[in-house]
Amino acid sequence: MEYSSKKLEKKWQEYWAQNGSFEPNEDFTKAKKYILSMFPFPSGRLHMGHVRNYTISDAFARYYRQQGFNVLHPIGFDSFGMPAENAAIKNGSHPKTWTYSNIDYMKGEFKSLGFSFSKERELATSDELYTKFEQGFIIDMYEKGLLYRKKGFLNWCPSCQTVLANEQVLEGSCWRCDTNVVKKDMNQYYFKITQYGDELLSDLAKLEGGWPKQVLTMQENWIGKSYGLEFKFSFDIASRERLNNKFDGFEVFTTRPDTIYGVSYAALAPEHEIVNYMIENLLLDDDTIIKIQEMKNTSSIDRQKEKSGVSLNLNVTHPLTKKSVPIWVANFVLMDYGSGAVMAVPAHDDRDFDFAKKYNLPINAVIKPFNGDLSDDKAFTEVGELFNSESFNGLNSKDAQGKIIDYFEAQNIGTKKTNFRLKDWGVSRQRYWGAPIPFVHCDSCGLVMEKKENLPIALPEDIVITGEGNPLDKHPTWKHCKCPSCGKDAVRETDTMDTFVESSWYFLRFCASPKNWQDEAFSKEQIEYWMSVDHYIGGIEHAILHLLYARFFTKVFRDLGYISFDEPFNKLLTQGMVLKDGAKMSKSKGNTVDPDAIIEKYGADTARLFILFAAPPTQELEWNDSAVEGAYRFIKRFYERSSNIVKTDSIPQIDHGSLSKDEKFARKKVYEALVRANDVYGEKYTFNTMIAGVMEAMNALNAQSNSDVWSEGYWILTSIMEPVIPHVCSEISSEYFSLKNLTSQRVLEEVFVENVIILGVSINGKARTEIEVASDESQENIMKIAKESAAKWLEGKTIVKEIVVPKKLVNLVIKD
Ligand code: ANZ
Ligand code: ZN
């Protein structure tokens, strides 16, 4: 029995493929489990992070199949996106060719790792069928008012001629070509995710216990709900006249109304409409205009670093003190938060303080520490006591917030306001390799959506990709079409969708079966049965955007009547990173380990065993070559020792009492491993302790030679280990057990019952010592052992009476 991972793994992979072993069925009366791992981008080859991700989900899926559940464990490819276009620019391949040949290769890798994915439900989000359904949903969302088009300031790379997402701007430069990114005012499509801000926040409570705390907190901060005061600053008469009476003031939002008496200036965002008006109407000198332009062209991240600003020579009146307050433009004020304008309190806010120092603006303290003094060289931002604040003096600054808001409301000069950091989701990209946004621009009708029967609006394949601009714009025919509404000549939208749109609903698409796959995205019945996902497994890097967008889509689909639940993912497991030499494996560090090479050398089972044994799934996993060797040796031994099994179709029945000590111990270890296995899949995910338990059980089996105990041991251990090392376990199981043992196993309590008892020994009624004997020890032997252990009290005495009280004690009556 020589272990050959190559032969054995290939055999089982073929067997599973031919038997459709991992296809879920549509018997909706059966208990189900939906196990999902985050699908990959088809970059070319799997990396170890992927292998870890799918090894975990595969273990879950296989375990639940053994337990008799109807299991959905699907996979797909998140296959639209920039890298396909970049590869096209680099090596001249068509994005589609590049993408689909990568997908083919990676599917082969999935197979060679033995992952139990459904084949029937495989998909790529760049498939035209997927685009068709997605465009249908986009149209539904537009009709519901959840999609709109508006002008906005976007990150624009002048060299690549495209909009960049915030994450694609690195230190103010394009991530691809390093050109300075500018802000460009252009049309963009947005999803109204802010309409769901409150629900996305409050429903986080439903996920407590199922999702890691850290992820819930990250989502909460991203949504960023805050409470404060909104009020209007009114211009003085001179300023109003300077603005040709076009504006009488502007709104500001503050979370610190308690600092209102400390306001020493107000600041507008460079994009504020008042600033725009002044530029357009030549109310500012050239120098000022240039400075404002520079601010606009800096990314919002860089704007937070070095403060800069210009005075507008305008003044407003303080709403309470009626004093004059000067107006500045400041780079740190963002147009897309609050109202794009702030009241500045340098004494109590760090940013306002830096700005005031730089431009010599007054610093008026109005809150002081409860004990100790205010310092001159920084802002005091903690809770304290109000002073210089008229009738609010002496209040605790926390309490003052509500009181001051109440006062503004009573005077009708301001209102309590809730604000969200969350912004509407800009979804249009000026790229080729994405799902076209299904709209048409018509001179007579304006923006018109496509008719559903015309979907999909598929990408043309004959394009030239140069890296500059959107190839769809330059295509000679594609964008020319008839208006779906009036029939006149019209032009197609050439923007494509952010790829996060595709990953926001793919888990729903997997609920469809071959029966309706071509006809609809999914049926209500299928969704109701399979959703929510029971275990979702993936990287922490998706803690915010992907998970938030998927939650948003779920709520939108609910409101569109497609589904009837609120949250898509019941339990979320965020796996730890895979490290080598203490650093995250990455191409740039050159410390990657190629999964294919590991499979070639040791086999998939070894890779899987190492991954699940070396660390709990949520923690970092340090790659360790000698531990990989160790995993390999364990599997080899596990396979070779299986020759001790006697073929059987059912678990051997064993009379536990008749076994030797070593045999009993071996059984105990086997069942201990089983108990640990049942712990793994609920909450703790402790694969490592389960595997350690199996290793201990193997050692204990080795120390005895009862063939029934061997067979029973393997019956259970191969069933426990099949989710981890499926190939070798299937081989052993089919060879000896006709695959009958790969099912749920019953824990036999009898093997845990301790087979020794403790008896007290008393002499003349007085407790003297204790003895340990087998629970079925004969009376004669018990007495012998008792006398030996009580020898020192018996010396030179005569025993006159010997009594054994079964399971309790031994009593000896003696005399001199
Ligand atoms: C005066 C003040 C005094 C402020 C103070 C803070 C401390 P959060 O909590 O994140 O909602 N702010 C408002 N709109 C802004 C914008 N468009 N761009 C930049 N900053 C803006 O932040 C709210 C606070 O951020 C507001 O409260 C405002 O500054 C500033 F001692 O008002 B505060
Ligand atoms: Zn028209």
CSV table of N, CA and C in Angstrom, one decimal, residues 392-469:
chain,number,residue,atom,x,y,z
A,392,PHE,N,-25.2,80.1,29.0
A,392,PHE,CA,-24.8,78.7,29.1
A,392,PHE,C,-23.6,78.5,30.0
A,393,ASN,N,-23.0,79.5,30.5
A,393,ASN,CA,-21.8,79.4,31.3
A,393,ASN,C,-22.0,78.4,32.5
A,394,GLY,N,-20.9,77.6,32.7
A,394,GLY,CA,-21.0,76.7,33.9
A,394,GLY,C,-21.5,75.3,33.5
A,395,LEU,N,-22.1,75.2,32.3
A,395,LEU,CA,-22.6,73.9,32.0
A,395,LEU,C,-21.5,72.9,31.6
A,396,ASN,N,-21.8,71.7,31.8
A,396,ASN,CA,-20.9,70.6,31.3
A,396,ASN,C,-21.1,70.6,29.7
A,397,SER,N,-20.0,70.6,29.0
A,397,SER,CA,-20.1,70.8,27.5
A,397,SER,C,-21.0,69.7,26.9
A,398,LYS,N,-21.0,68.5,27.4
A,398,LYS,CA,-21.9,67.5,26.9
A,398,LYS,C,-23.3,67.9,27.0
A,399,ASP,N,-23.7,68.3,28.2
A,399,ASP,CA,-25.1,68.7,28.4
A,399,ASP,C,-25.5,70.0,27.6
A,400,ALA,N,-24.5,70.8,27.4
A,400,ALA,CA,-24.7,72.1,26.7
A,400,ALA,C,-25.1,71.8,25.2
A,401,GLN,N,-24.7,70.7,24.7
A,401,GLN,CA,-25.0,70.4,23.3
A,401,GLN,C,-26.5,70.4,23.0
A,402,GLY,N,-27.2,69.6,23.8
A,402,GLY,CA,-28.7,69.5,23.7
A,402,GLY,C,-29.3,70.8,24.0
A,403,LYS,N,-28.9,71.5,25.1
A,403,LYS,CA,-29.5,72.8,25.5
A,403,LYS,C,-29.4,73.8,24.4
A,404,ILE,N,-28.2,73.9,23.7
A,404,ILE,CA,-28.0,74.9,22.7
A,404,ILE,C,-28.8,74.6,21.5
A,405,ILE,N,-28.9,73.3,21.1
A,405,ILE,CA,-29.8,72.9,20.0
A,405,ILE,C,-31.2,73.3,20.3
A,406,ASP,N,-31.7,73.0,21.5
A,406,ASP,CA,-33.1,73.4,21.9
A,406,ASP,C,-33.3,74.9,21.8
A,407,TYR,N,-32.3,75.6,22.2
A,407,TYR,CA,-32.4,77.1,22.1
A,407,TYR,C,-32.5,77.6,20.7
A,408,PHE,N,-31.7,77.0,19.8
A,408,PHE,CA,-31.8,77.3,18.4
A,408,PHE,C,-33.2,77.0,17.8
A,409,GLU,N,-33.7,75.9,18.2
A,409,GLU,CA,-35.0,75.4,17.7
A,409,GLU,C,-36.1,76.4,18.2
A,410,ALA,N,-36.0,76.7,19.5
A,410,ALA,CA,-37.0,77.6,20.1
A,410,ALA,C,-37.0,79.0,19.4
A,411,GLN,N,-35.8,79.4,19.1
A,411,GLN,CA,-35.7,80.8,18.4
A,411,GLN,C,-35.9,80.7,16.9
A,412,ASN,N,-36.1,79.4,16.4
A,412,ASN,CA,-36.3,79.2,15.0
A,412,ASN,C,-35.1,79.6,14.1
A,413,ILE,N,-33.9,79.4,14.7
A,413,ILE,CA,-32.7,79.8,13.9
A,413,ILE,C,-31.9,78.6,13.5
A,414,GLY,N,-32.3,77.4,13.9
A,414,GLY,CA,-31.5,76.2,13.5
A,414,GLY,C,-32.3,75.0,13.9
A,415,THR,N,-31.8,73.8,13.4
A,415,THR,CA,-32.5,72.6,13.7
A,415,THR,C,-31.5,71.5,14.1
A,416,LYS,N,-32.1,70.5,14.8
A,416,LYS,CA,-31.3,69.3,15.1
A,416,LYS,C,-31.2,68.5,13.9
A,417,LYS,N,-30.0,68.0,13.6
A,417,LYS,CA,-29.8,67.3,12.3
A,417,LYS,C,-29.0,66.0,12.5
A,418,THR,N,-29.4,65.0,11.7
A,418,THR,CA,-28.6,63.8,11.6
A,418,THR,C,-27.8,63.8,10.3
A,419,ASN,N,-26.6,63.4,10.4
A,419,ASN,CA,-25.8,63.4,9.2
A,419,ASN,C,-25.1,62.0,9.0
A,420,PHE,N,-24.9,61.7,7.8
A,420,PHE,CA,-24.3,60.4,7.5
A,420,PHE,C,-23.0,60.6,6.7
A,421,ARG,N,-21.9,59.9,7.1
A,421,ARG,CA,-20.7,59.9,6.3
A,421,ARG,C,-20.9,59.2,4.9
A,422,LEU,N,-21.8,58.2,5.0
A,422,LEU,CA,-22.1,57.4,3.8
A,422,LEU,C,-22.5,58.3,2.7
A,423,LYS,N,-22.0,58.1,1.5
A,423,LYS,CA,-22.4,58.9,0.3
A,423,LYS,C,-23.0,58.0,-0.7
A,424,ASP,N,-23.8,58.6,-1.6
A,424,ASP,CA,-24.3,57.8,-2.6
A,424,ASP,C,-23.2,57.1,-3.4
A,425,TRP,N,-23.5,56.0,-4.0
A,425,TRP,CA,-22.5,55.1,-4.6
A,425,TRP,C,-22.4,55.5,-6.1
A,426,GLY,N,-21.3,56.1,-6.4
A,426,GLY,CA,-21.0,56.4,-7.8
A,426,GLY,C,-20.6,55.1,-8.6
A,427,VAL,N,-21.4,54.8,-9.6
A,427,VAL,CA,-21.2,53.4,-10.2
A,427,VAL,C,-20.7,53.5,-11.7
A,428,SER,N,-20.6,54.7,-12.3
A,428,SER,CA,-20.2,54.6,-13.7
A,428,SER,C,-18.7,54.7,-13.8
A,429,ARG,N,-18.2,54.0,-14.8
A,429,ARG,CA,-16.7,54.0,-15.1
A,429,ARG,C,-16.6,54.2,-16.6
A,430,GLN,N,-15.5,54.9,-17.0
A,430,GLN,CA,-15.3,55.2,-18.4
A,430,GLN,C,-14.4,54.1,-18.9
A,431,ARG,N,-14.8,52.9,-18.7
A,431,ARG,CA,-13.9,51.7,-19.1
A,431,ARG,C,-14.7,50.8,-20.1
A,432,TYR,N,-14.0,50.0,-20.8
A,432,TYR,CA,-14.6,49.0,-21.7
A,432,TYR,C,-15.0,47.8,-20.9
A,433,TRP,N,-14.2,47.2,-20.1
A,433,TRP,CA,-14.4,45.8,-19.7
A,433,TRP,C,-15.3,45.9,-18.4
A,434,GLY,N,-16.6,46.1,-18.6
A,434,GLY,CA,-17.6,46.2,-17.6
A,434,GLY,C,-19.0,46.1,-18.2
A,435,ALA,N,-20.0,46.0,-17.3
A,435,ALA,CA,-21.3,45.8,-17.9
A,435,ALA,C,-21.9,47.2,-18.3
A,436,PRO,N,-22.3,47.3,-19.6
A,436,PRO,CA,-22.8,48.6,-20.0
A,436,PRO,C,-24.0,49.0,-19.2
A,437,ILE,N,-24.0,50.3,-18.9
A,437,ILE,CA,-25.2,50.9,-18.3
A,437,ILE,C,-26.3,51.1,-19.3
A,438,PRO,N,-27.4,50.5,-19.1
A,438,PRO,CA,-28.4,50.3,-20.2
A,438,PRO,C,-29.3,51.6,-20.4
A,439,PHE,N,-28.6,52.7,-20.8
A,439,PHE,CA,-29.4,53.9,-21.0
A,439,PHE,C,-29.0,54.4,-22.4
A,440,VAL,N,-29.9,55.3,-22.9
A,440,VAL,CA,-29.7,55.9,-24.2
A,440,VAL,C,-29.9,57.4,-24.1
A,441,HIS,N,-29.1,58.2,-24.8
A,441,HIS,CA,-29.3,59.6,-24.8
A,441,HIS,C,-30.0,60.0,-26.0
A,442,CYS,N,-31.1,60.6,-25.9
A,442,CYS,CA,-31.9,61.0,-27.0
A,442,CYS,C,-32.1,62.6,-27.0
A,443,ASP,N,-31.9,63.2,-28.2
A,443,ASP,CA,-32.0,64.6,-28.2
A,443,ASP,C,-33.4,65.1,-27.9
A,444,SER,N,-34.4,64.3,-28.2
A,444,SER,CA,-35.8,64.7,-27.9
A,444,SER,C,-36.3,64.3,-26.5
A,445,CYS,N,-35.9,63.1,-26.1
A,445,CYS,CA,-36.4,62.5,-24.9
A,445,CYS,C,-35.5,62.6,-23.7
A,446,GLY,N,-34.2,63.0,-23.9
A,446,GLY,CA,-33.3,63.0,-22.8
A,446,GLY,C,-32.8,61.7,-22.5
A,447,LEU,N,-32.6,61.4,-21.2
A,447,LEU,CA,-32.1,60.1,-20.8
A,447,LEU,C,-33.2,59.1,-20.8
A,448,VAL,N,-33.0,58.0,-21.6
A,448,VAL,CA,-34.1,57.0,-21.7
A,448,VAL,C,-33.5,55.6,-21.4
A,449,MET,N,-34.3,54.8,-20.7
A,449,MET,CA,-33.7,53.5,-20.4
A,449,MET,C,-34.1,52.6,-21.5
A,450,GLU,N,-33.2,51.6,-21.7
A,450,GLU,CA,-33.5,50.5,-22.7
A,450,GLU,C,-34.8,49.8,-22.3
A,451,LYS,N,-35.4,49.1,-23.3
A,451,LYS,CA,-36.5,48.2,-23.0
A,451,LYS,C,-35.9,46.9,-22.5
A,452,LYS,N,-36.6,46.2,-21.6
A,452,LYS,CA,-36.0,45.0,-21.1
A,452,LYS,C,-35.9,43.9,-22.2
A,453,GLU,N,-36.7,43.9,-23.2
A,453,GLU,CA,-36.6,42.9,-24.2
A,453,GLU,C,-35.4,43.1,-25.1
A,454,ASN,N,-34.7,44.2,-25.0
A,454,ASN,CA,-33.5,44.4,-25.8
A,454,ASN,C,-32.3,44.0,-25.0
A,455,LEU,N,-32.4,43.5,-23.8
A,455,LEU,CA,-31.3,43.2,-23.0
A,455,LEU,C,-30.8,41.8,-23.4
A,456,PRO,N,-29.5,41.5,-23.3
A,456,PRO,CA,-28.5,42.4,-22.8
A,456,PRO,C,-28.0,43.4,-23.8
A,457,ILE,N,-27.6,44.5,-23.3
A,457,ILE,CA,-26.8,45.4,-24.1
A,457,ILE,C,-25.4,44.9,-23.9
A,458,ALA,N,-24.9,44.1,-24.9
A,458,ALA,CA,-23.6,43.4,-24.7
A,458,ALA,C,-22.5,44.3,-25.2
A,459,LEU,N,-21.3,44.0,-24.8
A,459,LEU,CA,-20.1,44.7,-25.3
A,459,LEU,C,-19.8,44.3,-26.7
A,460,PRO,N,-19.4,45.3,-27.5
A,460,PRO,CA,-18.9,44.9,-28.8
A,460,PRO,C,-17.5,44.3,-28.6
A,461,GLU,N,-17.1,43.3,-29.5
A,461,GLU,CA,-15.8,42.7,-29.3
A,461,GLU,C,-14.7,43.3,-30.1
A,462,ASP,N,-15.1,44.0,-31.2
A,462,ASP,CA,-14.1,44.5,-32.1
A,462,ASP,C,-13.7,45.9,-31.6
A,463,ILE,N,-12.9,46.0,-30.6
A,463,ILE,CA,-12.5,47.3,-30.1
A,463,ILE,C,-11.0,47.4,-30.1
A,464,VAL,N,-10.5,48.6,-30.0
A,464,VAL,CA,-9.1,48.9,-29.9
A,464,VAL,C,-8.8,49.4,-28.5
A,465,ILE,N,-7.9,48.8,-27.8
A,465,ILE,CA,-7.6,49.2,-26.4
A,465,ILE,C,-6.3,49.9,-26.4
A,466,THR,N,-6.2,51.2,-26.1
A,466,THR,CA,-5.0,51.9,-26.1
A,466,THR,C,-4.6,52.3,-24.7
A,467,GLY,N,-5.5,52.2,-23.8
A,467,GLY,CA,-5.3,52.7,-22.4
A,467,GLY,C,-5.7,54.2,-22.3
A,468,GLU,N,-6.1,54.8,-23.4
A,468,GLU,CA,-6.5,56.2,-23.3
A,468,GLU,C,-8.0,56.3,-23.6
A,469,GLY,N,-8.8,56.8,-22.6
A,469,GLY,CA,-10.2,57.0,-22.9
A,469,GLY,C,-10.9,55.6,-22.9
